[in-house]
Short mmCIF file of C-alpha atoms in Angstrom, two decimals:
data_model
loop_
_atom_site.label_atom_id
_atom_site.label_comp_id
_atom_site.label_asym_id
_atom_site.label_seq_id
_atom_site.Cartn_x
_atom_site.Cartn_y
_atom_site.Cartn_z
CA MET A 1 1.09 -0.77 11.49
CA ASN A 2 2.73 1.90 9.35
CA ASN A 3 6.23 0.86 8.28
CA TRP A 4 8.15 4.12 7.70
CA ILE A 5 11.07 3.82 5.29
CA SER A 6 13.57 6.65 4.91
CA THR A 7 14.30 8.18 1.52
CA SER A 8 17.96 7.20 1.93
CA GLU A 9 16.97 3.52 2.30
CA LYS A 10 14.77 3.75 -0.79
CA SER A 11 17.49 5.58 -2.70
CA SER A 12 20.17 3.10 -1.64
CA PHE A 13 18.08 0.14 -2.76
CA LEU A 14 17.15 1.71 -6.11
CA LYS A 15 20.84 2.45 -6.79
CA TRP A 16 21.70 -1.15 -5.96
CA PHE A 17 18.84 -2.37 -8.17
CA LEU A 18 20.15 -0.34 -11.13
CA SER A 19 23.71 -1.59 -10.67
CA ALA A 20 22.77 -5.25 -10.07
CA HIS A 21 20.08 -5.75 -12.72
CA GLN A 22 19.73 -5.14 -16.41
CA LEU A 23 16.27 -3.74 -17.11
CA LYS A 24 14.03 -4.99 -19.91
CA HIS A 25 13.04 -1.45 -20.84
CA LYS A 26 16.16 0.72 -21.18
CA ASP A 27 14.30 3.97 -20.46
CA ALA A 28 13.10 2.55 -17.13
CA LYS A 29 16.63 3.25 -15.86
CA MET A 30 16.11 6.92 -16.71
CA LEU A 31 12.85 6.91 -14.72
CA ILE A 32 14.53 5.38 -11.66
CA GLU A 33 17.38 7.89 -11.94
CA TYR A 34 14.78 10.68 -12.02
CA LEU A 35 13.12 9.24 -8.89
CA LEU A 36 16.50 9.20 -7.14
CA LYS A 37 16.91 12.95 -7.74
CA GLN A 38 13.41 13.87 -6.55
CA HIS A 39 13.20 13.85 -2.75
CA PRO A 40 9.42 14.63 -2.64
CA ILE A 41 8.66 11.70 -4.93
CA LEU A 42 10.95 9.38 -2.96
CA GLU A 43 9.16 10.39 0.25
CA ASN A 44 5.83 9.33 -1.25
CA LEU A 45 7.20 6.23 -2.98
CA THR A 46 6.02 2.93 -1.52
CA PHE A 47 7.47 -0.42 -2.52
CA THR A 48 4.82 -3.07 -3.00
CA ASN A 49 4.63 -6.71 -3.99
CA SER A 50 1.19 -6.47 -5.57
CA LEU A 51 -0.38 -4.31 -8.23
CA LYS A 52 -2.36 -1.41 -6.78
CA LEU A 53 -5.35 -0.86 -9.03
CA ASN A 54 -6.75 2.68 -9.05
CA GLU A 55 -3.43 3.97 -7.64
CA LYS A 56 -0.35 5.39 -9.30
CA THR A 57 1.86 2.34 -9.72
CA ILE A 58 5.15 1.93 -11.54
CA VAL A 59 6.02 -1.63 -12.61
CA ILE A 60 9.61 -2.27 -13.70
CA SER A 61 11.14 -5.64 -14.57
CA SER A 62 14.67 -6.91 -14.98
CA MET A 63 15.73 -9.12 -17.88
CA GLN A 64 15.42 -12.25 -15.69
CA SER A 65 11.71 -11.62 -15.10
CA ASP A 66 8.90 -12.89 -17.29
CA GLN A 67 6.87 -9.74 -16.52
CA PRO A 68 6.55 -6.76 -18.90
CA GLY A 69 9.53 -4.37 -18.81
CA PHE A 70 7.58 -1.26 -17.85
CA ILE A 71 3.97 -0.36 -17.09
CA TYR A 72 2.60 2.75 -15.41
CA TYR A 73 -0.87 2.75 -13.89
CA ASN A 74 -2.56 6.03 -13.04
CA GLY A 75 -6.03 5.36 -11.75
CA LYS A 76 -7.78 3.33 -14.42
CA ARG A 77 -5.27 4.34 -17.14
CA LYS A 78 -2.38 2.09 -18.09
CA THR A 79 0.59 2.99 -20.28
CA GLU A 80 3.89 1.52 -21.35
CA ASP A 81 5.11 4.98 -22.36
CA ILE A 82 7.77 6.09 -19.88
CA SER A 83 7.55 9.74 -21.01
CA LYS A 84 3.87 9.85 -19.95
CA ALA A 85 4.80 8.43 -16.55
CA LEU A 86 7.64 10.93 -16.17
CA GLY A 87 5.34 13.79 -17.17
CA ASP A 88 2.77 12.76 -14.57
CA LEU A 89 5.42 12.39 -11.85
CA MET A 90 6.89 15.81 -12.71
CA THR A 91 3.53 17.58 -12.54
CA ASN A 92 2.41 15.75 -9.38
CA PRO A 93 5.53 15.16 -7.25
CA ALA A 94 3.56 15.07 -3.97
CA ASP A 95 1.22 12.23 -5.03
CA LYS A 96 1.58 8.79 -3.47
CA VAL A 97 3.25 6.40 -5.91
CA TYR A 98 3.71 2.65 -5.61
CA ILE A 99 6.59 0.81 -7.24
CA LEU A 100 6.53 -2.89 -8.05
CA LEU A 101 9.87 -4.37 -9.09
CA HIS A 102 10.21 -7.76 -10.77
CA PHE A 103 13.68 -9.28 -10.51
CA TYR A 104 15.24 -12.65 -9.86
CA GLY A 105 15.56 -13.42 -6.15
CA LYS A 106 13.31 -10.64 -4.85
CA GLN A 107 11.48 -12.96 -2.44
CA ALA A 108 14.79 -13.87 -0.78
CA ASN A 109 16.27 -10.36 -0.87
CA PRO A 110 16.15 -8.97 2.70
CA ARG A 111 16.79 -5.38 1.58
CA TYR A 112 13.82 -5.50 -0.77
CA GLN A 113 11.60 -7.28 1.76
CA GLN A 114 12.29 -4.55 4.35
CA LEU A 115 11.12 -1.89 1.91
CA LEU A 116 7.79 -3.54 1.16
CA GLU A 117 4.65 -2.07 2.63
CA PRO A 118 3.11 -4.19 5.40
CA SER A 119 1.02 -6.86 3.79
CA THR A 120 -2.70 -7.03 4.38
CA ASN A 121 -2.31 -10.69 3.44
CA TYR A 122 -1.29 -11.30 7.06
CA PHE A 123 -4.77 -10.33 8.20
CA VAL A 124 -6.42 -12.39 5.47
CA ARG A 125 -4.29 -15.41 6.38
CA HIS A 126 -5.04 -14.89 10.09
CA LYS A 127 -8.78 -14.80 9.38
CA GLN A 128 -8.49 -17.95 7.22
CA PHE A 129 -6.51 -19.63 10.00
CA GLN A 130 -9.25 -18.78 12.50
CA GLU A 131 -11.89 -20.25 10.17
CA TYR A 132 -9.82 -23.40 9.59
CA SER A 133 -9.19 -23.66 13.31
CA LYS A 134 -12.92 -23.44 14.00
CA GLU A 135 -13.66 -26.11 11.36
CA THR A 136 -10.90 -28.32 12.74
CA ASN A 137 -12.23 -28.00 16.28
CA LEU A 138 -15.71 -28.96 15.06
CA LEU A 139 -14.31 -32.01 13.25
CA ILE A 140 -12.37 -33.06 16.34
CA GLU A 141 -15.42 -32.58 18.54
CA LYS A 142 -17.53 -34.62 16.09
CA ALA A 143 -14.94 -37.42 16.03
CA LEU A 144 -14.77 -37.46 19.84
CA ILE A 145 -18.57 -37.66 20.11
CA GLU A 146 -18.69 -40.46 17.53
CA GLN A 147 -15.99 -42.35 19.42
CA GLU A 148 -17.82 -41.90 22.72
CA ILE A 149 -21.08 -43.10 21.12
CA LYS A 150 -19.25 -46.21 19.91
CA ASN A 151 -17.80 -46.80 23.40
CA VAL A 152 -21.20 -46.31 25.09
CA ARG A 153 -22.82 -48.78 22.66
CA GLU A 154 -20.15 -51.35 23.50
CA GLN A 155 -20.77 -50.73 27.21
CA ILE A 156 -24.54 -51.11 26.62
CA ASP A 157 -23.89 -54.49 24.95
CA ALA A 158 -21.73 -55.51 27.91
CA ALA A 159 -24.42 -54.34 30.39
CA LEU A 160 -27.02 -56.42 28.51
CA ASP A 161 -24.71 -59.45 28.55
CA GLN A 162 -24.30 -59.03 32.33
CA ASN A 163 -28.02 -58.29 32.91
CA ASP A 164 -27.07 -55.03 34.68
CA LYS A 165 -30.32 -53.06 34.33
CA GLN A 166 -29.17 -49.95 36.26
CA LEU A 167 -25.99 -49.61 34.20
CA PHE A 168 -27.99 -50.24 31.01
CA ILE A 169 -30.47 -47.40 31.83
CA LYS A 170 -27.62 -45.05 32.74
CA LEU A 171 -25.75 -45.84 29.50
CA VAL A 172 -28.90 -45.45 27.34
CA GLU A 173 -29.42 -41.97 28.88
CA ARG A 174 -25.80 -41.11 28.12
CA LEU A 175 -26.26 -42.38 24.55
CA GLN A 176 -29.31 -40.13 24.11
CA GLU A 177 -27.32 -37.13 25.41
CA LEU A 178 -24.56 -37.86 22.93
CA LYS A 179 -27.07 -38.23 20.08
CA GLU A 180 -28.51 -34.79 20.98
CA LEU A 181 -25.01 -33.29 20.95
CA GLU A 182 -24.40 -34.90 17.57
CA LYS A 183 -27.66 -33.40 16.20
CA LYS A 184 -26.70 -29.92 17.45
CA GLN A 185 -23.42 -30.15 15.57
CA HIS A 186 -25.17 -30.82 12.27
CA THR A 187 -27.37 -27.73 12.56
#
């Protein structure tokens, strides 16, 4: 599920981002302008919506964001010094780099959303859905068994009132089967 994004799409978006948003950290504009001029870095640049620990990640925020203006993560190191980030990018232009942008309206911005790497959250949510679905099915099955037990008990009472021994025996057997099913559910 690899979502390939061309360097021209990345470049176009970053240019739009610079023109549409005022950045908290003025030198972050210089970093983005450097990225725009470096085709190898743009090729290996991946837009993300979550912080990538232990990866090279650039975090840049606009003035409307409550996030820090600039942070650069390189493995376990973290810096707010743009010159260190630039130095690392210049010496290692072929390394994979993630960029996380914080700006007002990013969740509703279709251009930005198209650039984002495919989310692994989909798989996590799918797995959670399967678990919830399984739990829900068990609850429904339990409720149906409880309802059937209630109905069988009412039928047993009616069979006793009518002195219908055959129906009574048949219903008691059915009640025992349902009780066994109920026990299996609890284990």
